[in-house]
Tab-separated table of C-alpha atoms and ligand atoms in Angstrom:
chain	number	residue	atom	x	y	z
A	257	UNK	CA	90.695	84.509	82.218
A	258	UNK	CA	92.268	83.343	85.431
A	259	UNK	CA	95.750	82.649	84.073
A	260	UNK	CA	96.317	86.339	83.359
A	261	UNK	CA	94.176	87.773	86.133
A	262	UNK	CA	97.125	89.490	87.779
A	263	UNK	CA	98.150	91.466	84.735
A	264	UNK	CA	94.926	91.924	82.859
A	265	UNK	CA	94.288	95.406	84.255
A	266	UNK	CA	94.711	98.157	81.706
A	267	UNK	CA	96.765	101.300	82.122
A	268	UNK	CA	93.862	103.654	81.458
A	269	UNK	CA	94.790	104.330	77.847
A	270	UNK	CA	92.995	103.155	74.745
A	271	UNK	CA	94.867	100.966	72.291
A	272	UNK	CA	94.240	99.222	69.011
A	273	UNK	CA	94.986	95.499	69.142
A	274	UNK	CA	96.818	93.446	66.539
A	275	UNK	CA	100.170	92.953	64.844
A	276	UNK	CA	100.997	94.014	61.300
A	277	UNK	CA	97.456	95.088	60.557
A	278	UNK	CA	96.404	98.064	58.472
A	279	UNK	CA	95.235	100.208	61.375
A	280	UNK	CA	93.573	103.612	61.341
A	281	UNK	CA	92.854	106.138	64.070
A	282	UNK	CA	91.386	109.640	64.309
A	283	UNK	CA	91.712	112.023	67.247
A	284	UNK	CA	88.982	114.119	65.584
A	285	UNK	CA	86.199	112.354	63.743
A	286	UNK	CA	86.399	112.926	60.014
A	287	UNK	CA	90.120	113.762	59.980
A	288	UNK	CA	90.996	110.795	57.753
A	289	UNK	CA	90.353	111.136	54.030
A	290	UNK	CA	88.056	108.427	52.742
A	291	UNK	CA	89.060	106.265	49.820
A	292	UNK	CA	92.349	108.022	49.061
A	293	UNK	CA	95.569	108.962	50.808
A	294	UNK	CA	96.467	112.377	49.456
A	295	UNK	CA	93.492	114.459	48.364
A	296	UNK	CA	93.994	117.927	46.919
A	297	UNK	CA	92.801	119.245	50.255
A	298	UNK	CA	92.760	116.899	53.235
A	299	UNK	CA	89.939	117.013	55.785
A	300	UNK	CA	90.357	119.817	58.352
A	301	UNK	CA	93.114	121.247	56.134
A	302	UNK	CA	95.600	118.739	57.539
A	303	UNK	CA	98.860	117.975	55.751
A	304	UNK	CA	99.167	114.442	54.383
A	305	UNK	CA	102.596	112.838	54.831
A	306	UNK	CA	103.755	109.272	54.295
A	307	UNK	CA	106.297	107.592	56.589
A	308	UNK	CA	107.915	104.665	54.760
A	309	UNK	CA	109.574	101.966	56.853
A	310	UNK	CA	110.399	99.816	53.831
A	311	UNK	CA	111.234	100.550	50.213
A	312	UNK	CA	108.189	101.637	48.228
A	313	UNK	CA	108.666	98.480	46.199
A	314	UNK	CA	109.029	96.016	49.089
A	315	UNK	CA	106.829	92.966	48.713
A	316	UNK	CA	103.311	93.353	49.990
A	317	UNK	CA	104.100	91.038	52.919
A	318	UNK	CA	107.111	93.156	53.922
A	319	UNK	CA	105.800	96.616	53.046
A	320	UNK	CA	105.314	98.933	56.023
A	321	UNK	CA	104.191	102.501	55.764
A	322	UNK	CA	101.836	104.864	57.518
A	323	UNK	CA	100.031	107.967	56.304
A	324	UNK	CA	100.020	110.849	58.781
A	325	UNK	CA	97.507	113.724	58.719
A	326	UNK	CA	99.078	116.537	60.691
A	327	UNK	CA	98.785	120.184	61.602
A	328	UNK	CA	102.169	120.908	60.058
A	329	UNK	CA	104.401	118.823	57.809
A	330	UNK	CA	107.473	117.454	59.557
A	331	UNK	CA	109.891	119.286	57.236
A	332	UNK	CA	112.715	121.246	58.816
A	333	UNK	CA	111.685	124.845	59.367
A	334	UNK	CA	115.028	125.700	60.920
A	335	UNK	CA	118.552	124.588	60.037
A	336	UNK	CA	119.604	121.218	61.367
A	337	UNK	CA	122.881	121.448	63.260
A	338	UNK	CA	125.390	118.851	64.421
A	339	UNK	CA	124.792	118.043	68.060
A	340	UNK	CA	127.173	116.743	70.690
A	341	UNK	CA	124.499	114.239	71.645
A	342	UNK	CA	125.331	111.260	73.752
A	343	UNK	CA	128.828	109.876	73.278
A	344	UNK	CA	127.900	106.718	75.186
A	345	UNK	CA	125.383	105.727	72.508
A	346	UNK	CA	127.516	104.020	69.874
A	347	UNK	CA	126.469	102.944	66.417
A	348	UNK	CA	127.826	99.952	64.500
A	349	UNK	CA	130.257	99.400	63.081
A	350	UNK	CA	131.820	100.216	66.458
A	351	UNK	CA	135.085	101.933	65.701
A	352	UNK	CA	136.839	100.619	68.824
A	353	UNK	CA	134.625	97.599	69.403
A	354	UNK	CA	136.164	94.579	71.115
A	355	UNK	CA	135.415	90.924	70.460
A	356	UNK	CA	135.771	88.947	73.674
A	357	UNK	CA	135.329	85.158	73.812
A	358	UNK	CA	134.799	85.028	77.581
A	359	UNK	CA	131.493	84.429	79.292
A	360	UNK	CA	130.724	87.833	80.761
A	361	UNK	CA	128.197	89.079	83.281
A	362	UNK	CA	127.441	92.444	84.781
A	363	UNK	CA	125.581	93.499	87.906
A	364	UNK	CA	122.919	96.208	87.406
A	365	UNK	CA	124.803	99.332	86.316
A	366	UNK	CA	124.445	102.515	88.330
A	367	UNK	CA	123.207	105.715	86.713
A	368	UNK	CA	125.996	107.761	85.212
A	369	UNK	CA	124.792	111.337	85.610
A	370	UNK	CA	121.271	112.729	85.718
A	371	UNK	CA	119.997	112.098	82.242
A	372	UNK	CA	116.774	111.603	80.378
A	373	UNK	CA	116.108	108.405	78.432
A	374	UNK	CA	118.083	109.451	75.364
A	375	UNK	CA	120.959	110.981	77.317
A	376	UNK	CA	121.308	107.912	79.504
A	377	UNK	CA	121.461	105.340	76.723
A	378	UNK	CA	124.763	103.492	76.958
A	379	UNK	CA	125.907	100.943	74.440
A	380	UNK	CA	126.997	97.516	75.605
A	381	UNK	CA	127.916	96.344	72.129
A	382	UNK	CA	126.820	96.014	68.563
A	383	UNK	CA	127.276	94.142	65.324
A	384	UNK	CA	126.737	94.570	61.633
A	385	UNK	CA	126.491	98.065	60.294
A	386	UNK	CA	123.788	100.698	60.615
A	387	UNK	CA	124.489	102.197	57.162
A	388	UNK	CA	124.261	98.720	55.661
A	389	UNK	CA	121.021	98.111	57.602
A	390	UNK	CA	122.385	94.877	59.042
A	391	UNK	CA	122.681	93.806	62.670
A	392	UNK	CA	121.938	95.535	65.919
A	393	UNK	CA	123.209	97.350	68.969
A	394	UNK	CA	122.411	96.535	72.578
A	395	UNK	CA	122.079	99.361	75.074
A	396	UNK	CA	120.950	100.016	78.605
A	397	UNK	CA	119.253	103.133	79.942
A	398	UNK	CA	119.184	104.599	83.415
A	399	UNK	CA	117.100	107.771	83.330
A	400	UNK	CA	115.992	110.133	86.065
A	401	UNK	CA	114.430	112.921	83.990
A	402	UNK	CA	111.608	113.143	81.494
A	403	UNK	CA	112.255	114.383	77.979
A	404	UNK	CA	110.610	117.780	78.431
A	405	UNK	CA	110.489	119.840	75.249
A	406	UNK	CA	112.641	117.268	73.483
A	407	UNK	CA	111.741	114.642	70.946
A	408	UNK	CA	113.975	112.038	69.360
A	409	UNK	CA	113.971	110.419	65.958
A	410	UNK	CA	116.270	107.515	65.069
A	411	UNK	CA	117.244	107.115	61.421
A	412	UNK	CA	119.378	104.078	62.215
A	413	UNK	CA	116.884	101.464	63.307
A	414	UNK	CA	113.825	100.558	65.301
A	415	UNK	CA	114.138	100.529	69.096
A	416	UNK	CA	112.837	97.692	71.247
A	417	UNK	CA	112.718	98.998	74.827
A	418	UNK	CA	112.586	96.497	77.700
A	419	UNK	CA	111.876	98.368	80.962
A	420	UNK	CA	113.235	96.759	84.102
A	421	UNK	CA	112.441	99.440	86.686
A	422	UNK	CA	110.046	102.369	86.364
A	423	UNK	CA	107.096	102.834	84.055
A	424	UNK	CA	107.427	104.904	80.906
A	425	UNK	CA	104.958	107.247	79.279
A	426	UNK	CA	105.889	107.117	75.608
A	427	UNK	CA	104.569	109.881	73.375
A	428	UNK	CA	104.859	109.149	69.670
A	429	UNK	CA	103.602	110.820	66.548
A	430	UNK	CA	100.857	108.185	66.457
A	431	UNK	CA	99.786	108.596	70.102
A	432	UNK	CA	100.666	107.585	73.645
A	433	UNK	CA	101.646	104.285	75.252
A	434	UNK	CA	102.179	103.532	78.922
A	435	UNK	CA	104.754	100.799	79.416
A	436	UNK	CA	105.629	99.145	82.710
A	437	UNK	CA	108.340	96.629	83.564
A	438	UNK	CA	107.210	93.287	82.188
A	439	UNK	CA	105.994	94.966	79.019
A	440	UNK	CA	108.116	95.947	76.022
A	441	UNK	CA	107.603	98.751	73.539
A	442	UNK	CA	108.797	98.999	69.955
A	443	UNK	CA	109.357	102.355	68.260
A	444	UNK	CA	109.752	102.185	64.478
A	445	UNK	CA	112.720	103.704	62.688
A	446	UNK	CA	112.064	107.347	61.869
A	447	UNK	CA	109.103	107.905	64.184
A	448	UNK	CA	109.461	110.857	66.592
A	449	UNK	CA	108.971	110.019	70.238
A	450	UNK	CA	109.755	111.165	73.734
A	451	UNK	CA	109.709	109.338	77.048
A	452	UNK	CA	108.388	110.678	80.325
A	453	UNK	CA	109.027	109.015	83.664
A	454	UNK	CA	106.270	108.281	86.148
A	455	UNK	CA	108.684	107.182	88.854
A	456	UNK	CA	111.815	108.906	90.169
A	457	UNK	CA	113.964	106.890	87.811
A	458	UNK	CA	113.708	104.247	85.156
A	459	UNK	CA	116.126	101.698	83.844
A	460	UNK	CA	116.126	98.878	81.369
A	461	UNK	CA	117.471	97.509	78.126
A	462	UNK	CA	117.210	98.583	74.484
A	463	UNK	CA	117.755	96.620	71.305
A	464	UNK	CA	118.404	98.851	68.294
A	465	UNK	CA	117.604	96.848	65.194
A	466	UNK	CA	119.298	98.122	62.047
A	467	UNK	CA	117.960	95.291	59.883
A	468	UNK	CA	114.589	93.932	58.836
A	469	UNK	CA	111.777	95.042	61.103
A	470	UNK	CA	110.790	92.738	63.925
A	471	UNK	CA	107.946	90.422	63.112
A	472	UNK	CA	106.260	87.431	64.719
A	473	UNK	CA	108.085	84.130	64.227
A	474	UNK	CA	106.567	81.426	62.060
A	475	UNK	CA	104.738	78.853	64.147
A	476	UNK	CA	105.304	75.776	61.989
A	477	UNK	CA	103.880	72.635	63.561
A	478	UNK	CA	102.719	74.617	66.628
A	479	UNK	CA	99.812	75.690	64.469
A	480	UNK	CA	97.769	78.821	64.039
A	481	UNK	CA	97.957	79.984	67.666
A	482	UNK	CA	100.586	80.332	70.331
A	483	UNK	CA	103.714	82.152	71.498
A	484	UNK	CA	103.004	85.895	71.201
A	485	UNK	CA	99.475	86.077	69.851
A	486	UNK	CA	98.936	88.940	67.404
A	487	UNK	CA	95.855	90.256	69.183
A	488	UNK	CA	97.849	90.994	72.335
A	489	UNK	CA	100.006	93.668	70.697
A	490	UNK	CA	98.736	97.147	71.402
A	491	UNK	CA	99.347	100.270	69.352
A	492	UNK	CA	98.254	103.772	70.296
A	493	UNK	CA	95.275	105.750	69.149
A	494	UNK	CA	95.802	109.131	67.505
A	495	UNK	CA	96.450	112.005	69.920
A	496	UNK	CA	97.996	115.376	69.183
A	497	UNK	CA	99.383	118.445	70.931
A	498	UNK	CA	97.478	121.545	69.916
A	499	UNK	CA	99.482	124.083	71.918
A	500	UNK	CA	102.390	125.972	70.400
A	501	UNK	CA	105.562	125.453	72.393
A	502	UNK	CA	109.240	125.302	71.604
A	503	UNK	CA	110.630	121.872	70.873
A	504	UNK	CA	113.980	120.557	69.925
A	505	UNK	CA	114.212	117.456	67.796
A	506	UNK	CA	117.312	115.339	68.212
A	507	UNK	CA	118.039	112.813	65.500
A	508	UNK	CA	120.631	110.092	65.168
A	509	UNK	CA	121.778	109.665	61.603
A	510	UNK	CA	124.106	106.678	61.164
A	511	UNK	CA	125.870	107.387	64.404
A	512	UNK	CA	125.990	111.168	64.370
A	513	UNK	CA	123.580	113.324	66.330
A	514	UNK	CA	121.810	116.359	64.913
A	515	UNK	CA	119.388	118.850	66.433
A	516	UNK	CA	116.803	121.260	65.129
A	517	UNK	CA	114.444	123.662	66.851
A	518	UNK	CA	110.717	123.860	66.285
A	519	UNK	CA	108.261	126.447	67.466
A	520	UNK	CA	105.649	123.762	67.973
A	521	UNK	CA	105.245	120.176	69.074
A	522	UNK	CA	106.195	117.498	66.535
A	523	UNK	CA	103.358	115.455	68.019
A	524	UNK	CA	100.740	117.115	65.849
A	525	UNK	CA	99.313	114.128	63.967
A	526	UNK	CA	95.518	114.307	64.175
A	527	UNK	CA	94.839	111.060	62.315
A	528	UNK	CA	96.771	108.265	60.698
A	529	UNK	CA	96.411	104.965	58.913
A	530	UNK	CA	98.917	102.278	58.042
A	531	UNK	CA	100.930	99.336	59.316
A	532	UNK	CA	104.150	101.049	60.463
A	533	UNK	CA	103.233	101.627	64.092
A	534	UNK	CA	104.712	101.633	67.579
A	535	UNK	CA	103.357	98.908	69.804
A	536	UNK	CA	103.668	97.424	73.235
A	537	UNK	CA	103.366	93.850	74.439
A	538	UNK	CA	102.981	92.298	77.868
A	539	UNK	CA	105.519	89.472	78.101
A	540	UNK	CA	103.306	87.549	80.530
A	541	UNK	CA	100.899	87.092	77.647
A	542	UNK	CA	103.415	84.884	75.894
A	543	UNK	CA	101.714	81.547	75.366
A	544	UNK	CA	104.740	79.522	76.405
A	545	UNK	CA	105.358	76.046	75.061
A	546	UNK	CA	107.515	73.267	76.425
A	547	UNK	CA	107.904	69.551	76.453
A	548	UNK	CA	105.054	67.478	77.870
A	549	UNK	CA	107.041	64.268	77.541
A	550	UNK	CA	110.825	64.456	77.921
A	551	UNK	CA	113.821	66.741	77.241
A	552	UNK	CA	113.766	70.520	77.372
A	553	UNK	CA	113.294	72.247	74.012
A	554	UNK	CA	115.778	74.782	72.704
A	555	UNK	CA	115.091	78.315	73.973
A	556	UNK	CA	113.834	79.454	70.550
A	557	UNK	CA	110.531	77.896	71.605
A	558	UNK	CA	109.975	81.174	73.504
A	559	UNK	CA	110.700	83.587	70.628
A	560	UNK	CA	108.521	86.692	70.834
A	561	UNK	CA	109.808	88.631	67.824
A	562	UNK	CA	112.375	87.969	65.150
A	563	UNK	CA	114.378	89.950	62.595
A	564	UNK	CA	115.310	87.462	59.868
A	565	UNK	CA	118.555	87.374	57.934
A	566	UNK	CA	118.801	86.169	54.317
A	567	UNK	CA	120.027	82.814	55.691
A	568	UNK	CA	116.948	80.589	55.989
A	569	UNK	CA	115.947	79.895	59.577
A	570	UNK	CA	118.643	82.169	60.995
A	571	UNK	CA	117.817	85.526	62.523
A	572	UNK	CA	119.868	88.633	62.800
A	573	UNK	CA	118.032	88.966	66.105
A	574	UNK	CA	115.587	86.853	68.026
A	575	UNK	CA	113.920	88.405	71.023
A	576	UNK	CA	113.154	85.557	73.409
A	577	UNK	CA	111.324	85.753	76.752
A	578	UNK	CA	111.243	83.284	79.621
A	579	UNK	CA	107.965	83.857	81.488
A	580	UNK	CA	106.415	81.880	84.345
A	581	UNK	CA	105.394	78.436	83.123
A	582	UNK	CA	104.954	74.833	84.109
A	583	UNK	CA	107.735	72.314	83.758
A	584	UNK	CA	106.501	68.767	83.420
A	585	UNK	CA	109.037	66.850	81.338
A	586	UNK	CA	109.722	63.485	82.959
A	587	UNK	CA	113.118	62.093	83.876
A	588	UNK	CA	114.598	65.230	82.338
A	589	UNK	CA	117.192	67.766	83.387
A	590	UNK	CA	114.891	70.780	83.306
A	591	UNK	CA	117.144	73.833	83.774
A	592	UNK	CA	118.894	75.172	80.662
A	593	UNK	CA	121.402	72.547	79.574
A	594	UNK	CA	125.127	73.015	78.967
A	595	UNK	CA	125.720	74.218	75.466
A	596	UNK	CA	127.768	76.152	72.955
A	597	UNK	CA	126.041	78.184	70.293
A	598	UNK	CA	127.055	79.741	67.003
A	599	UNK	CA	124.622	82.526	67.866
A	600	UNK	CA	125.618	85.156	70.425
A	601	UNK	CA	123.361	85.439	73.467
A	602	UNK	CA	122.740	88.587	75.503
A	603	UNK	CA	120.515	87.933	78.505
A	604	UNK	CA	118.760	90.304	80.877
A	605	UNK	CA	116.565	89.759	83.909
A	606	UNK	CA	113.473	91.881	84.525
A	607	UNK	CA	112.487	90.346	87.835
A	608	UNK	CA	112.829	87.229	89.937
A	609	UNK	CA	115.412	84.502	89.567
A	610	UNK	CA	116.486	83.058	86.236
A	611	UNK	CA	116.047	79.304	86.143
A	612	UNK	CA	119.608	78.694	84.967
A	613	UNK	CA	121.432	80.582	87.726
A	614	UNK	CA	120.902	80.296	91.457
A	615	UNK	CA	123.000	83.299	92.331
A	616	UNK	CA	124.663	86.381	90.888
A	617	UNK	CA	122.364	87.086	87.908
A	618	UNK	CA	120.456	90.065	89.281
A	619	UNK	CA	117.403	91.913	87.955
A	620	UNK	CA	118.796	94.774	85.892
A	621	UNK	CA	122.014	92.860	85.274
A	622	UNK	CA	122.960	91.125	82.058
A	623	UNK	CA	125.257	88.517	80.587
A	624	UNK	CA	126.921	87.989	77.235
A	625	UNK	CA	127.728	84.531	75.950
A	626	UNK	CA	129.396	84.981	72.594
A	627	UNK	CA	129.671	82.618	69.662
A	628	UNK	CA	130.750	79.154	70.902
A	629	UNK	CA	131.370	80.278	74.504
A	630	UNK	CA	130.574	77.252	76.700
A	631	UNK	CA	127.881	78.065	79.277
A	632	UNK	CA	125.003	76.535	81.158
A	633	UNK	CA	123.633	76.049	84.641
A	634	UNK	CA	125.768	77.019	87.594
A	635	UNK	CA	126.784	74.201	89.882
A	636	UNK	CA	123.989	74.612	92.425
A	637	UNK	CA	121.387	74.716	89.664
A	638	UNK	CA	122.928	71.630	88.116
A	639	UNK	CA	122.810	69.706	91.386
A	640	UNK	CA	119.187	70.730	91.995
A	641	UNK	CA	118.254	69.819	88.427
A	642	UNK	CA	119.674	66.342	88.789
A	643	UNK	CA	118.030	65.721	92.147
A	644	UNK	CA	114.577	67.321	91.867
A	645	UNK	CA	111.541	65.076	91.788
A	646	UNK	CA	110.151	64.344	88.342
A	647	UNK	CA	106.792	65.965	89.108
A	648	UNK	CA	105.101	69.023	87.591
A	649	UNK	CA	106.610	72.255	88.883
A	650	UNK	CA	105.655	75.830	88.157
A	651	UNK	CA	108.340	78.437	87.607
A	652	UNK	CA	106.854	81.569	89.125
A	653	UNK	CA	107.773	85.173	89.752
A	654	UNK	CA	110.397	85.370	87.032
A	655	UNK	CA	110.875	87.151	83.721
A	656	UNK	CA	114.151	86.865	81.863
A	657	UNK	CA	114.814	87.575	78.221
A	658	UNK	CA	117.452	87.101	75.554
A	659	UNK	CA	118.588	89.018	72.503
A	660	UNK	CA	120.109	86.295	70.335
A	661	UNK	CA	122.007	87.399	67.256
A	662	UNK	CA	123.753	85.532	64.448
A	663	UNK	CA	126.633	88.036	64.392
A	664	UNK	CA	129.237	88.350	67.149
A	665	UNK	CA	128.781	91.379	69.410
A	666	UNK	CA	131.607	93.917	69.378
A	667	UNK	CA	131.719	95.310	72.907
A	668	UNK	CA	131.968	98.940	73.842
A	669	UNK	CA	135.443	98.710	75.464
A	670	UNK	CA	134.261	100.884	78.378
A	671	UNK	CA	131.938	98.148	79.681
A	672	UNK	CA	134.921	95.872	80.320
A	673	UNK	CA	136.188	98.434	82.847
A	674	UNK	CA	132.898	98.989	84.608
A	675	UNK	CA	132.904	98.133	88.332
A	676	UNK	CA	129.666	96.256	87.667
A	677	UNK	CA	131.516	93.648	85.582
A	678	UNK	CA	131.306	90.449	87.619
A	679	UNK	CA	134.902	89.305	87.612
A	680	UNK	CA	133.955	86.168	89.541
A	681	UNK	CA	131.342	84.998	87.054
A	682	UNK	CA	133.237	81.894	85.963
A	683	UNK	CA	133.422	80.751	89.574
A	684	UNK	CA	129.755	79.747	89.336
A	685	UNK	CA	130.941	76.829	87.212
A	686	UNK	CA	133.600	75.648	89.637
A	687	UNK	CA	133.269	72.373	91.494
A	688	UNK	CA	131.981	70.052	88.792
A	689	UNK	CA	133.547	66.749	89.744
A	690	UNK	CA	134.747	64.411	87.005
A	691	UNK	CA	132.450	61.536	86.223
A	692	UNK	CA	133.406	58.065	87.328
A	693	UNK	CA	134.699	57.042	83.911
B	1792	FE2	FE1	122.673	79.873	76.064
């Protein structure tokens, strides 16, 4: 498979492939009960426990749950106490959130203190309401420590992590995933996890989805194949910690942090089966589509995952990636066109140069174009786009992405004071001469 030859190498771990399947995995053969979920006595004496990601009564198509067979139930053995937590991780509705109509862009933020993944999470903005299970929050992380002896469990939503620098070793109750920049990992609501660093530091972006779980977009006339193919999603195989060691479990419960102590690892699930699973996905596997005749399609053609709203065809969140691909449309302005959008667009850059900006949009940086904010190519990109030869061209060495949301994003007011805010951003659109009429 020559197209993916540069990223086809595995990370040494075993995974189960597929999206939305009913998976099952055993770290010890025979640990799963056969033909039933909750026998009077489970194999190996394990405790059976169900993790429900949707209402018991959700439609079969929506229903997500997983049965865990573990060395101890995940009940609290010790009192759960309020925890100071991370006051930079905000939860919607944002009490002091700011709506700002300007086109905004930030350079890559510097680390603020020596934190692990959870401690370093800093909210850029959010919308909707976690208690109402509507909307999302957008965060960045900038970690330089592993989560040793600490696990985290988020009651407020699933977490889509987009690493930009530094690989992550993600331990979950269902097993391990290794995730490098260019891949993304999704951790379901309520699943315990911790993140270890393999490099000196790690940074990236996080989308916290309070609403309906991410799923693959419909393909419509594209057909049965294309975009993110289900078989390319990878979920872990069962793996458990057998040793007894002290752990603290931090939870976020509708914006407030709590902590409890355990005398053992929460990662003690010996076997599991179900369809509520963490997974990772390599964005370069996106089977990108584009015009083979004329005009550039809307960016939704590159949707990887979507969280639908009750409004038909309109998502609370679309996660869209812009991977390397050929551009062949004839007599067409190929860079992203000028536009205004009822949806709010948060963009990040994992590596390379984004096709719509020649300068100033840096890997690790991000931009926010809110509802109806005019934006588009900077002037240099525009000039190049109008002058380039109408021949096939391959965009290479780039990976940008967008979180697009139907609700306006209320900003964490602190980010408007950050030194990384690019106060010259609008200058990239200076110099457009009037047309001759
Ligand atoms: Fe846009």
